[in-house]
Amino acid sequence: MIPEPALRPAAGRGSGLELCHTSRLHLEGTDLVLHTRRRSLRLPVGAGGITRAVFVDAPGADRQRMGPPVTGSWGEVQLQDESGALRGWFDIEDWLPESPALPKRSVQGDQLLSRSGVSALCRAAGIPLHVVRSADDPRAAKGKRRRGSVRLARGGDFPAWYWGTRLAAGGVWFTAFTVIVFSGSLSPWLVVPSAVAAFVAPVARLALRLRTRMRLRRYDPVVRERVRPAPADGLGATVRFRRDTELRVQDRDLVLRYVGGQEYWLPLTGPHALTTLVLVRDRTGAPVGAELRGPGEELRAVLPWDAWFGGTSGTSGTSGADGWARLRKAAGTAGLRATERELSGKAAWPKHPALGAGPLPASPRAARRESRFAGTVAGVSSTAVMALASYFSIAWGMRMQEAHPAAAPAVIALGALGAVLQAIPYLAHQLHSRFRLDRPADPAPDRPLTEQAA
């Protein structure tokens, strides 16, 4: 079992969900240890190793791509030796579970260090922690001082074999495509490898889907309580929302899961663990929602009452209030203190951006977008290139039928089958969503509000 304090990774979904189960950064003896899906890395602390940490509290620039830009860094933590040379570093949002749900830099400085657990980890390791506001600060490592350092990242959302396959296939296809376009030749020695490479890409994606499903099904954590939402009527709750949204109280973590499949793992043990479950009421005494708070009463997540506990569920008439009682009991068993507070005046709740504030997707279209299989950093351009490659295989195969009648049918078949393999997952997701998952939920589905496990 990994000792506390241990940093939890940012939320993931799809193949990246495995990182929530496996990736941790923690102290073991006199070493800082990074565990990921693929490796275990140790960095010594003390003489000859890490002697200080510097948090560069400065934003990084967003990266542009086809589709939404990739959000830049919230700041980085540098682990340095006696000479100031960098031994290891990480983007701090990689180790803040709720960072994907928050606006960039909505949490900063000491609060960000405390919430992520970095402060507690450095304290436990005896590493002095300094905060600087600029990458140009003399205490921040740059240039030669960064050479030889390692990035302590949570790990990639996609396994190495997938990246290797896609890069190799992409390289072969692009090389063949370039030669064909500039030479005008439709030689089988160029077209057939191009068609095979174009076919490999959708096959690799399907293999990744299957592998991800099998590995996630084998994961079986100890769950003290599993709470599903009982939304009030009129909120627009769908079958997908009732099926996929849940809160799990596990042995060492509290996990919030939403309709996109993403899971946020918040610690229940260690110095940066959740400490308090707060019931929030308005001035009339009616419940508005619940808050999950950590040390120093820092807000980690919220549970809107109408979405989670405002309705009934099951033909037996099990109420959301009963679900709340079960959650309070499980939270108490996990060591959380239960309190209440009343909003003053017409104050908005939550006052600041918080994980869980909008559990219901804005629209069925948004739900479909959030719940489809996670893509790479290339976004929609990756899918567009695969579709284009299949199109060229079919077009080239048809053009070479007279000159190369033996190779042409194989090229056409590879292109057509590749296009089908790309279309089937998309169509299945769209049809299942439109005709089943994104339809209004039965106000009284025949299932319990909560399910208890070991």
Protein backbone atom coordinates (compact mmCIF):
# COMPACT_ATOMS: atom_id res chain seq x y z
CA MET A 1 0.00 0.00 0.00
CA ILE A 2 1.33 3.45 -0.96
CA PRO A 3 2.03 5.58 2.15
CA GLU A 4 0.55 9.03 2.65
CA PRO A 5 0.96 11.81 1.79
CA ALA A 6 0.55 10.70 -1.82
CA LEU A 7 -0.37 13.02 -4.68
CA ARG A 8 -3.36 11.94 -6.81
CA PRO A 9 -3.38 12.66 -10.55
CA ALA A 10 -5.74 14.94 -12.42
CA ALA A 11 -9.01 13.33 -13.47
CA GLY A 12 -8.95 11.03 -16.47
CA ARG A 13 -11.39 9.12 -18.63
CA GLY A 14 -11.23 6.38 -21.21
CA SER A 15 -7.75 4.85 -21.32
CA GLY A 16 -6.58 7.72 -19.09
CA LEU A 17 -8.81 6.51 -16.26
CA GLU A 18 -6.19 3.89 -15.40
CA LEU A 19 -3.93 6.71 -14.26
CA CYS A 20 -6.34 7.54 -11.42
CA HIS A 21 -5.92 3.97 -10.19
CA THR A 22 -2.15 3.67 -10.52
CA SER A 23 -0.32 7.02 -10.70
CA ARG A 24 0.97 8.39 -7.39
CA LEU A 25 3.84 10.61 -6.27
CA HIS A 26 4.85 9.86 -2.68
CA LEU A 27 7.67 9.49 -0.16
CA GLU A 28 9.18 6.08 0.51
CA GLY A 29 12.00 6.10 3.05
CA THR A 30 14.40 8.80 1.89
CA ASP A 31 13.24 8.75 -1.74
CA LEU A 32 10.53 10.53 -3.67
CA VAL A 33 8.85 7.80 -5.73
CA LEU A 34 6.76 8.21 -8.86
CA HIS A 35 4.45 5.32 -9.78
CA THR A 36 2.73 5.34 -13.18
CA ARG A 37 1.16 2.79 -15.48
CA ARG A 38 4.51 2.01 -17.10
CA ARG A 39 7.27 2.75 -14.62
CA SER A 40 8.48 3.42 -11.11
CA LEU A 41 11.05 6.19 -10.64
CA ARG A 42 12.96 7.07 -7.47
CA LEU A 43 14.71 10.37 -6.66
CA PRO A 44 16.85 10.52 -3.48
CA VAL A 45 16.18 13.27 -0.95
CA GLY A 46 18.97 14.92 1.03
CA ALA A 47 22.72 15.20 0.46
CA GLY A 48 23.51 14.35 -3.15
CA GLY A 49 19.84 14.49 -4.08
CA ILE A 50 16.86 16.83 -3.73
CA THR A 51 17.44 19.52 -1.13
CA ARG A 52 14.82 22.13 -2.02
CA ALA A 53 11.63 22.64 -4.04
CA VAL A 54 10.67 25.77 -5.94
CA PHE A 55 7.11 26.41 -7.09
CA VAL A 56 7.13 28.70 -10.14
CA ASP A 57 3.67 30.22 -9.72
CA ALA A 58 3.35 31.54 -13.27
CA PRO A 59 1.00 30.49 -16.09
CA GLY A 60 2.15 28.77 -19.26
CA ALA A 61 0.88 29.69 -22.71
CA ASP A 62 -1.99 27.72 -24.26
CA ARG A 63 -1.12 25.45 -27.20
CA GLN A 64 -3.13 25.82 -30.38
CA ARG A 65 -4.61 22.91 -32.32
CA MET A 66 -7.61 22.06 -34.50
CA GLY A 67 -10.48 22.44 -32.06
CA PRO A 68 -10.22 23.89 -28.52
CA PRO A 69 -6.69 24.94 -27.50
CA VAL A 70 -4.73 22.85 -25.00
CA THR A 71 -4.60 24.72 -21.70
CA GLY A 72 -1.13 25.80 -20.67
CA SER A 73 0.52 25.03 -17.36
CA TRP A 74 -0.79 26.41 -14.06
CA GLY A 75 2.81 26.54 -12.84
CA GLU A 76 5.53 23.99 -12.18
CA VAL A 77 7.23 22.54 -9.12
CA GLN A 78 11.00 22.17 -9.46
CA LEU A 79 12.99 19.74 -7.30
CA GLN A 80 16.59 20.97 -7.05
CA ASP A 81 19.88 19.83 -5.51
CA GLU A 82 22.40 21.84 -3.46
CA SER A 83 23.78 23.62 -6.52
CA GLY A 84 20.34 24.61 -7.79
CA ALA A 85 20.44 22.08 -10.65
CA LEU A 86 17.10 20.57 -11.51
CA ARG A 87 16.64 16.88 -10.60
CA GLY A 88 12.94 16.60 -11.36
CA TRP A 89 9.90 18.75 -12.10
CA PHE A 90 6.16 18.53 -12.76
CA ASP A 91 3.23 20.70 -13.84
CA ILE A 92 1.23 21.11 -10.67
CA GLU A 93 -2.17 20.68 -12.35
CA ASP A 94 -1.11 17.11 -13.27
CA TRP A 95 -1.40 16.33 -9.54
CA LEU A 96 -4.59 18.23 -8.69
CA PRO A 97 -7.55 15.85 -9.21
CA GLU A 98 -10.11 18.56 -9.95
CA SER A 99 -7.92 20.69 -12.25
CA PRO A 100 -9.76 19.64 -15.49
CA ALA A 101 -13.03 20.94 -14.01
CA LEU A 102 -11.71 24.35 -12.92
CA PRO A 103 -10.88 27.48 -14.93
CA LYS A 104 -7.16 27.85 -15.49
CA ARG A 105 -5.38 29.36 -12.48
CA SER A 106 -8.60 29.65 -10.45
CA VAL A 107 -6.49 28.23 -7.60
CA GLN A 108 -3.00 29.65 -7.07
CA GLY A 109 -0.11 30.01 -4.68
CA ASP A 110 -0.14 28.40 -1.26
CA GLN A 111 -3.74 27.25 -1.68
CA LEU A 112 -2.80 25.29 -4.79
CA LEU A 113 0.19 23.72 -3.03
CA SER A 114 -1.98 22.74 -0.06
CA ARG A 115 -4.89 21.40 -2.08
CA SER A 116 -2.72 19.25 -4.33
CA GLY A 117 -0.78 17.85 -1.39
CA VAL A 118 2.60 19.24 -2.53
CA SER A 119 3.05 21.18 0.73
CA ALA A 120 2.38 18.09 2.84
CA LEU A 121 4.69 15.94 0.72
CA CYS A 122 7.58 18.41 0.98
CA ARG A 123 7.03 18.73 4.73
CA ALA A 124 7.11 14.96 5.17
CA ALA A 125 10.30 14.72 3.09
CA GLY A 126 11.97 17.63 4.91
CA ILE A 127 12.32 19.60 1.67
CA PRO A 128 12.13 23.42 2.00
CA LEU A 129 9.48 24.77 -0.39
CA HIS A 130 9.84 28.23 -1.95
CA VAL A 131 7.31 30.11 -4.09
CA VAL A 132 8.43 32.45 -6.88
CA ARG A 133 6.19 34.45 -9.21
CA SER A 134 8.27 34.34 -12.38
CA ALA A 135 10.30 31.83 -14.36
CA ASP A 136 13.05 34.48 -14.47
CA ASP A 137 13.48 34.43 -10.69
CA PRO A 138 17.09 33.51 -9.73
CA ARG A 139 15.83 30.54 -7.69
CA ALA A 140 14.05 28.99 -10.72
CA ALA A 141 16.17 26.57 -12.74
CA LYS A 142 16.56 27.31 -16.43
CA GLY A 143 19.05 26.75 -19.24
CA LYS A 144 21.95 24.50 -18.23
CA ARG A 145 20.50 23.93 -14.77
CA ARG A 146 17.55 22.06 -16.35
CA ARG A 147 19.67 19.55 -18.25
CA GLY A 148 19.38 15.94 -17.15
CA SER A 149 16.18 16.50 -15.17
CA VAL A 150 13.17 14.20 -15.40
CA ARG A 151 9.53 15.13 -15.64
CA LEU A 152 7.45 13.58 -12.86
CA ALA A 153 4.26 13.37 -14.91
CA ARG A 154 1.23 11.24 -14.10
CA GLY A 155 1.72 9.35 -17.36
CA GLY A 156 0.13 9.60 -20.77
CA ASP A 157 -3.54 8.88 -21.41
CA PHE A 158 -2.54 6.44 -24.15
CA PRO A 159 -0.13 3.48 -23.82
CA ALA A 160 3.22 3.49 -25.60
CA TRP A 161 2.26 0.71 -28.02
CA TYR A 162 -0.64 2.80 -29.34
CA TRP A 163 1.53 5.85 -29.95
CA GLY A 164 4.19 3.70 -31.57
CA THR A 165 1.70 2.03 -33.89
CA ARG A 166 0.05 5.29 -34.90
CA LEU A 167 3.36 7.07 -35.48
CA ALA A 168 4.79 4.21 -37.55
CA ALA A 169 1.62 3.91 -39.63
CA GLY A 170 1.43 7.68 -40.06
CA GLY A 171 5.04 7.86 -41.18
CA VAL A 172 4.60 5.12 -43.78
CA TRP A 173 1.37 6.65 -45.09
CA PHE A 174 2.73 10.19 -45.32
CA THR A 175 5.90 9.04 -47.09
CA ALA A 176 3.95 7.00 -49.65
CA PHE A 177 1.40 9.78 -50.09
CA THR A 178 4.13 12.36 -50.78
CA VAL A 179 5.86 10.17 -53.36
CA ILE A 180 2.55 9.36 -55.10
CA VAL A 181 1.46 12.99 -55.28
CA PHE A 182 4.77 14.36 -56.58
CA SER A 183 5.62 11.48 -58.91
CA GLY A 184 2.11 10.71 -60.17
CA SER A 185 2.93 7.01 -59.93
CA LEU A 186 0.30 4.52 -58.73
CA SER A 187 2.72 1.65 -58.37
CA PRO A 188 1.49 -1.16 -56.08
CA TRP A 189 4.79 -0.81 -54.19
CA LEU A 190 3.59 2.62 -53.07
CA VAL A 191 -0.20 2.29 -52.92
CA VAL A 192 -0.41 -1.04 -51.07
CA PRO A 193 1.82 0.05 -48.13
CA SER A 194 -0.14 3.31 -48.01
CA ALA A 195 -3.45 1.42 -47.83
CA VAL A 196 -2.14 -0.95 -45.16
CA ALA A 197 -0.88 1.98 -43.06
CA ALA A 198 -4.23 3.76 -43.41
CA PHE A 199 -6.00 0.56 -42.30
CA VAL A 200 -3.75 0.06 -39.26
CA ALA A 201 -4.79 3.35 -37.62
CA PRO A 202 -8.51 2.53 -37.04
CA VAL A 203 -7.59 -1.03 -36.08
CA ALA A 204 -5.21 0.33 -33.42
CA ARG A 205 -7.95 2.60 -32.08
CA LEU A 206 -10.42 -0.29 -31.83
CA ALA A 207 -7.76 -2.40 -30.09
CA LEU A 208 -7.22 0.43 -27.61
CA ARG A 209 -10.95 0.62 -26.91
CA LEU A 210 -11.12 -3.12 -26.26
CA ARG A 211 -8.01 -3.13 -24.08
CA THR A 212 -9.28 -0.19 -22.05
CA ARG A 213 -12.66 -1.82 -21.45
CA MET A 214 -11.11 -5.09 -20.35
CA ARG A 215 -8.59 -3.51 -18.00
CA LEU A 216 -11.14 -1.21 -16.36
CA ARG A 217 -13.54 -4.08 -15.81
CA ARG A 218 -10.84 -5.94 -13.89
CA TYR A 219 -10.35 -3.04 -11.49
CA ASP A 220 -12.25 -3.79 -8.28
CA PRO A 221 -11.62 -1.29 -5.46
CA VAL A 222 -13.01 -1.61 -1.95
CA VAL A 223 -16.14 0.57 -1.91
CA ARG A 224 -17.84 1.47 1.38
CA GLU A 225 -20.77 3.21 -0.27
CA ARG A 226 -21.85 3.91 -3.84
CA VAL A 227 -24.31 6.77 -4.20
CA ARG A 228 -26.21 7.50 -7.40
CA PRO A 229 -28.12 10.75 -7.90
CA ALA A 230 -31.85 11.13 -7.26
CA PRO A 231 -32.54 14.32 -9.25
CA ALA A 232 -35.63 16.41 -8.74
CA ASP A 233 -38.24 16.41 -11.50
CA GLY A 234 -37.85 19.09 -14.15
CA LEU A 235 -34.04 19.27 -14.11
CA GLY A 236 -33.71 17.49 -17.43
CA ALA A 237 -31.95 14.44 -16.02
CA THR A 238 -31.36 11.74 -18.65
CA VAL A 239 -30.88 8.00 -18.60
CA ARG A 240 -27.14 8.61 -19.07
CA PHE A 241 -26.99 10.92 -16.05
CA ARG A 242 -28.67 8.37 -13.79
CA ARG A 243 -26.57 5.50 -15.16
CA ASP A 244 -23.11 7.05 -15.23
CA THR A 245 -23.03 9.65 -12.45
CA GLU A 246 -22.04 8.36 -9.03
CA LEU A 247 -20.15 9.10 -5.85
CA ARG A 248 -18.03 6.33 -4.35
CA VAL A 249 -16.68 6.32 -0.81
CA GLN A 250 -13.71 3.96 -1.06
CA ASP A 251 -11.19 2.85 1.53
CA ARG A 252 -8.71 5.69 0.84
CA ASP A 253 -10.46 7.97 -1.67
CA LEU A 254 -13.75 9.66 -2.38
CA VAL A 255 -14.47 9.40 -6.11
CA LEU A 256 -16.84 11.57 -8.15
CA ARG A 257 -17.77 10.13 -11.54
CA TYR A 258 -19.66 12.08 -14.21
CA VAL A 259 -21.42 11.36 -17.50
CA GLY A 260 -18.25 11.70 -19.58
CA GLY A 261 -16.71 8.79 -17.66
CA GLN A 262 -14.17 11.07 -15.96
CA GLU A 263 -13.38 10.33 -12.33
CA TYR A 264 -12.05 12.75 -9.71
CA TRP A 265 -10.19 11.01 -6.86
CA LEU A 266 -10.06 13.05 -3.65
CA PRO A 267 -8.04 11.65 -0.72
CA LEU A 268 -9.68 10.41 2.46
CA THR A 269 -6.36 9.73 4.21
CA GLY A 270 -3.21 11.73 4.78
CA PRO A 271 -2.58 15.37 5.74
CA HIS A 272 -4.33 16.82 2.67
CA ALA A 273 -7.39 14.58 2.92
CA LEU A 274 -11.00 15.73 2.97
CA THR A 275 -12.05 16.69 6.48
CA THR A 276 -15.62 17.98 6.41
CA LEU A 277 -18.99 17.28 4.78
CA VAL A 278 -21.10 20.44 4.97
CA LEU A 279 -24.86 20.69 4.37
CA VAL A 280 -25.63 24.14 2.97
CA ARG A 281 -29.10 25.68 3.53
CA ASP A 282 -30.67 28.89 2.26
CA ARG A 283 -32.25 31.48 4.57
CA THR A 284 -35.50 29.53 4.69
CA GLY A 285 -33.70 26.40 5.89
CA ALA A 286 -34.12 24.49 2.61
CA PRO A 287 -31.04 22.49 1.56
CA VAL A 288 -29.13 23.94 -1.38
CA GLY A 289 -26.33 21.41 -1.60
CA ALA A 290 -23.39 19.81 0.11
CA GLU A 291 -19.73 20.78 0.24
CA LEU A 292 -16.65 18.61 0.59
CA ARG A 293 -13.88 20.54 2.30
CA GLY A 294 -10.26 19.82 3.10
CA PRO A 295 -7.77 21.21 5.65
CA GLY A 296 -8.28 24.88 6.40
CA GLU A 297 -11.88 24.56 5.13
CA GLU A 298 -10.72 24.76 1.50
CA LEU A 299 -13.57 23.83 -0.85
CA ARG A 300 -12.80 20.73 -2.93
CA ALA A 301 -16.18 19.75 -4.42
CA VAL A 302 -19.91 20.50 -4.24
CA LEU A 303 -23.02 18.36 -4.63
CA PRO A 304 -26.07 20.41 -5.73
CA TRP A 305 -29.05 19.19 -3.74
CA ASP A 306 -31.62 19.12 -6.56
CA ALA A 307 -29.33 17.07 -8.81
CA TRP A 308 -28.19 14.57 -6.16
CA PHE A 309 -30.82 14.41 -3.43
CA GLY A 310 -33.85 16.42 -4.58
CA GLY A 311 -36.07 13.63 -5.92
CA THR A 312 -37.08 10.04 -5.41
CA SER A 313 -35.73 6.88 -6.96
CA GLY A 314 -37.20 3.41 -7.19
CA THR A 315 -40.74 2.14 -7.02
CA SER A 316 -40.36 1.80 -3.28
CA GLY A 317 -40.17 5.61 -3.02
CA THR A 318 -36.60 5.82 -1.72
CA SER A 319 -35.89 9.52 -1.30
CA GLY A 320 -32.88 11.66 -1.99
CA ALA A 321 -32.85 12.53 1.70
CA ASP A 322 -32.24 8.85 2.44
CA GLY A 323 -29.30 8.95 0.04
CA TRP A 324 -27.96 11.94 1.93
CA ALA A 325 -28.25 10.05 5.21
CA ARG A 326 -26.32 7.13 3.73
CA LEU A 327 -23.63 9.46 2.44
CA ARG A 328 -23.29 11.12 5.85
CA LYS A 329 -22.89 7.75 7.50
CA ALA A 330 -20.24 6.58 5.03
CA ALA A 331 -18.41 9.92 5.27
CA GLY A 332 -18.43 9.67 9.06
CA THR A 333 -16.97 6.19 8.87
CA ALA A 334 -14.24 7.60 6.63
CA GLY A 335 -13.41 10.25 9.23
CA LEU A 336 -15.22 13.30 7.81
CA ARG A 337 -16.91 15.68 10.21
CA ALA A 338 -20.54 16.57 9.34
CA THR A 339 -21.61 20.19 9.79
CA GLU A 340 -24.19 22.64 8.45
CA ARG A 341 -24.10 26.28 7.41
CA GLU A 342 -26.65 28.83 6.20
CA LEU A 343 -26.21 31.19 3.27
CA SER A 344 -26.39 34.85 4.08
CA GLY A 345 -28.70 37.09 2.07
CA LYS A 346 -28.88 36.27 -1.62
CA ALA A 347 -25.33 35.01 -1.88
CA ALA A 348 -24.68 32.73 -4.84
CA TRP A 349 -23.69 29.14 -4.19
CA PRO A 350 -21.05 28.06 -4.76
CA LYS A 351 -19.38 31.45 -4.59
CA HIS A 352 -16.33 30.38 -6.62
CA PRO A 353 -15.85 27.79 -9.42
CA ALA A 354 -15.90 24.34 -7.90
CA LEU A 355 -15.82 20.72 -8.95
CA GLY A 356 -19.34 19.34 -9.22
CA ALA A 357 -21.18 22.66 -9.57
CA GLY A 358 -22.72 21.58 -12.90
CA PRO A 359 -23.17 17.80 -12.88
CA LEU A 360 -25.82 17.86 -15.61
CA PRO A 361 -24.52 18.42 -19.17
CA ALA A 362 -25.74 21.61 -20.82
CA SER A 363 -27.49 19.64 -23.59
CA PRO A 364 -27.75 16.13 -25.05
CA ARG A 365 -25.22 17.19 -27.67
CA ALA A 366 -22.77 18.21 -24.95
CA ALA A 367 -23.34 14.88 -23.21
CA ARG A 368 -22.52 12.99 -26.39
CA ARG A 369 -19.38 15.05 -26.89
CA GLU A 370 -18.21 14.52 -23.32
CA SER A 371 -18.87 10.79 -23.26
CA ARG A 372 -17.29 9.69 -26.54
CA PHE A 373 -14.00 7.86 -26.37
CA ALA A 374 -11.19 10.23 -25.45
CA GLY A 375 -9.05 11.49 -28.32
CA THR A 376 -5.40 12.46 -28.57
CA VAL A 377 -3.99 15.96 -28.19
CA ALA A 378 -4.37 16.35 -31.96
CA GLY A 379 -8.15 16.52 -31.46
CA VAL A 380 -10.45 16.12 -34.45
CA SER A 381 -7.53 16.48 -36.87
CA SER A 382 -6.41 12.94 -36.05
CA THR A 383 -9.79 11.49 -37.01
CA ALA A 384 -9.93 13.70 -40.11
CA VAL A 385 -6.55 12.41 -41.31
CA MET A 386 -7.62 8.79 -40.80
CA ALA A 387 -10.81 9.37 -42.79
CA LEU A 388 -8.85 11.12 -45.55
CA ALA A 389 -6.36 8.26 -45.71
CA SER A 390 -9.16 5.72 -46.21
CA TYR A 391 -10.65 7.91 -48.94
CA PHE A 392 -7.34 8.05 -50.82
CA SER A 393 -7.00 4.26 -50.60
CA ILE A 394 -10.38 3.80 -52.28
CA ALA A 395 -9.68 6.49 -54.89
CA TRP A 396 -6.24 5.16 -55.78
CA GLY A 397 -7.49 1.60 -55.90
CA MET A 398 -10.20 2.54 -58.38
CA ARG A 399 -7.74 4.42 -60.58
CA MET A 400 -5.28 1.54 -60.74
CA GLN A 401 -7.79 -1.20 -61.63
CA GLU A 402 -6.77 -1.38 -65.28
CA ALA A 403 -3.01 -1.11 -64.79
CA HIS A 404 -2.82 -3.33 -61.69
CA PRO A 405 -5.94 -5.54 -61.55
CA ALA A 406 -4.44 -7.86 -58.92
CA ALA A 407 -3.60 -5.17 -56.33
CA ALA A 408 -6.52 -2.79 -56.89
CA PRO A 409 -9.26 -4.86 -55.16
CA ALA A 410 -7.09 -5.30 -52.06
CA VAL A 411 -6.41 -1.56 -51.86
CA ILE A 412 -10.11 -0.72 -52.28
CA ALA A 413 -11.09 -3.31 -49.67
CA LEU A 414 -8.56 -1.96 -47.14
CA GLY A 415 -9.80 1.60 -47.68
CA ALA A 416 -13.46 0.64 -47.39
CA LEU A 417 -12.94 -1.56 -44.34
CA GLY A 418 -10.87 1.16 -42.66
CA ALA A 419 -13.67 3.67 -43.25
CA VAL A 420 -16.22 1.22 -41.82
CA LEU A 421 -14.09 0.57 -38.72
CA GLN A 422 -13.94 4.32 -38.11
CA ALA A 423 -17.65 4.84 -38.66
CA ILE A 424 -19.02 1.96 -36.57
CA PRO A 425 -17.93 3.27 -33.10
CA TYR A 426 -19.11 6.78 -33.97
CA LEU A 427 -22.49 5.62 -35.27
CA ALA A 428 -22.99 3.22 -32.36
CA HIS A 429 -22.27 6.02 -29.88
CA GLN A 430 -24.58 8.47 -31.64
CA LEU A 431 -27.49 6.05 -32.08
CA HIS A 432 -27.31 4.59 -28.58
CA SER A 433 -27.10 8.11 -27.14
CA ARG A 434 -29.95 9.58 -29.18
CA PHE A 435 -32.39 6.68 -28.85
CA ARG A 436 -31.57 5.59 -25.30
CA LEU A 437 -29.07 7.41 -23.10
CA ASP A 438 -29.97 11.04 -23.82
CA ARG A 439 -33.70 10.55 -23.44
CA PRO A 440 -35.44 11.85 -20.28
CA ALA A 441 -35.00 9.54 -17.34
CA ASP A 442 -37.93 7.78 -15.80
CA PRO A 443 -38.77 9.84 -12.69
CA ALA A 444 -38.96 6.62 -10.71
CA PRO A 445 -36.53 4.04 -12.15
CA ASP A 446 -36.71 0.66 -10.54
CA ARG A 447 -33.33 0.64 -8.84
CA PRO A 448 -32.01 1.71 -5.43
CA LEU A 449 -30.50 5.10 -4.83
CA THR A 450 -27.36 3.62 -3.31
CA GLU A 451 -25.56 0.35 -3.59
CA GLN A 452 -23.28 -0.94 -0.88
CA ALA A 453 -20.16 -2.96 -1.57
CA ALA A 454 -17.42 -4.45 0.52
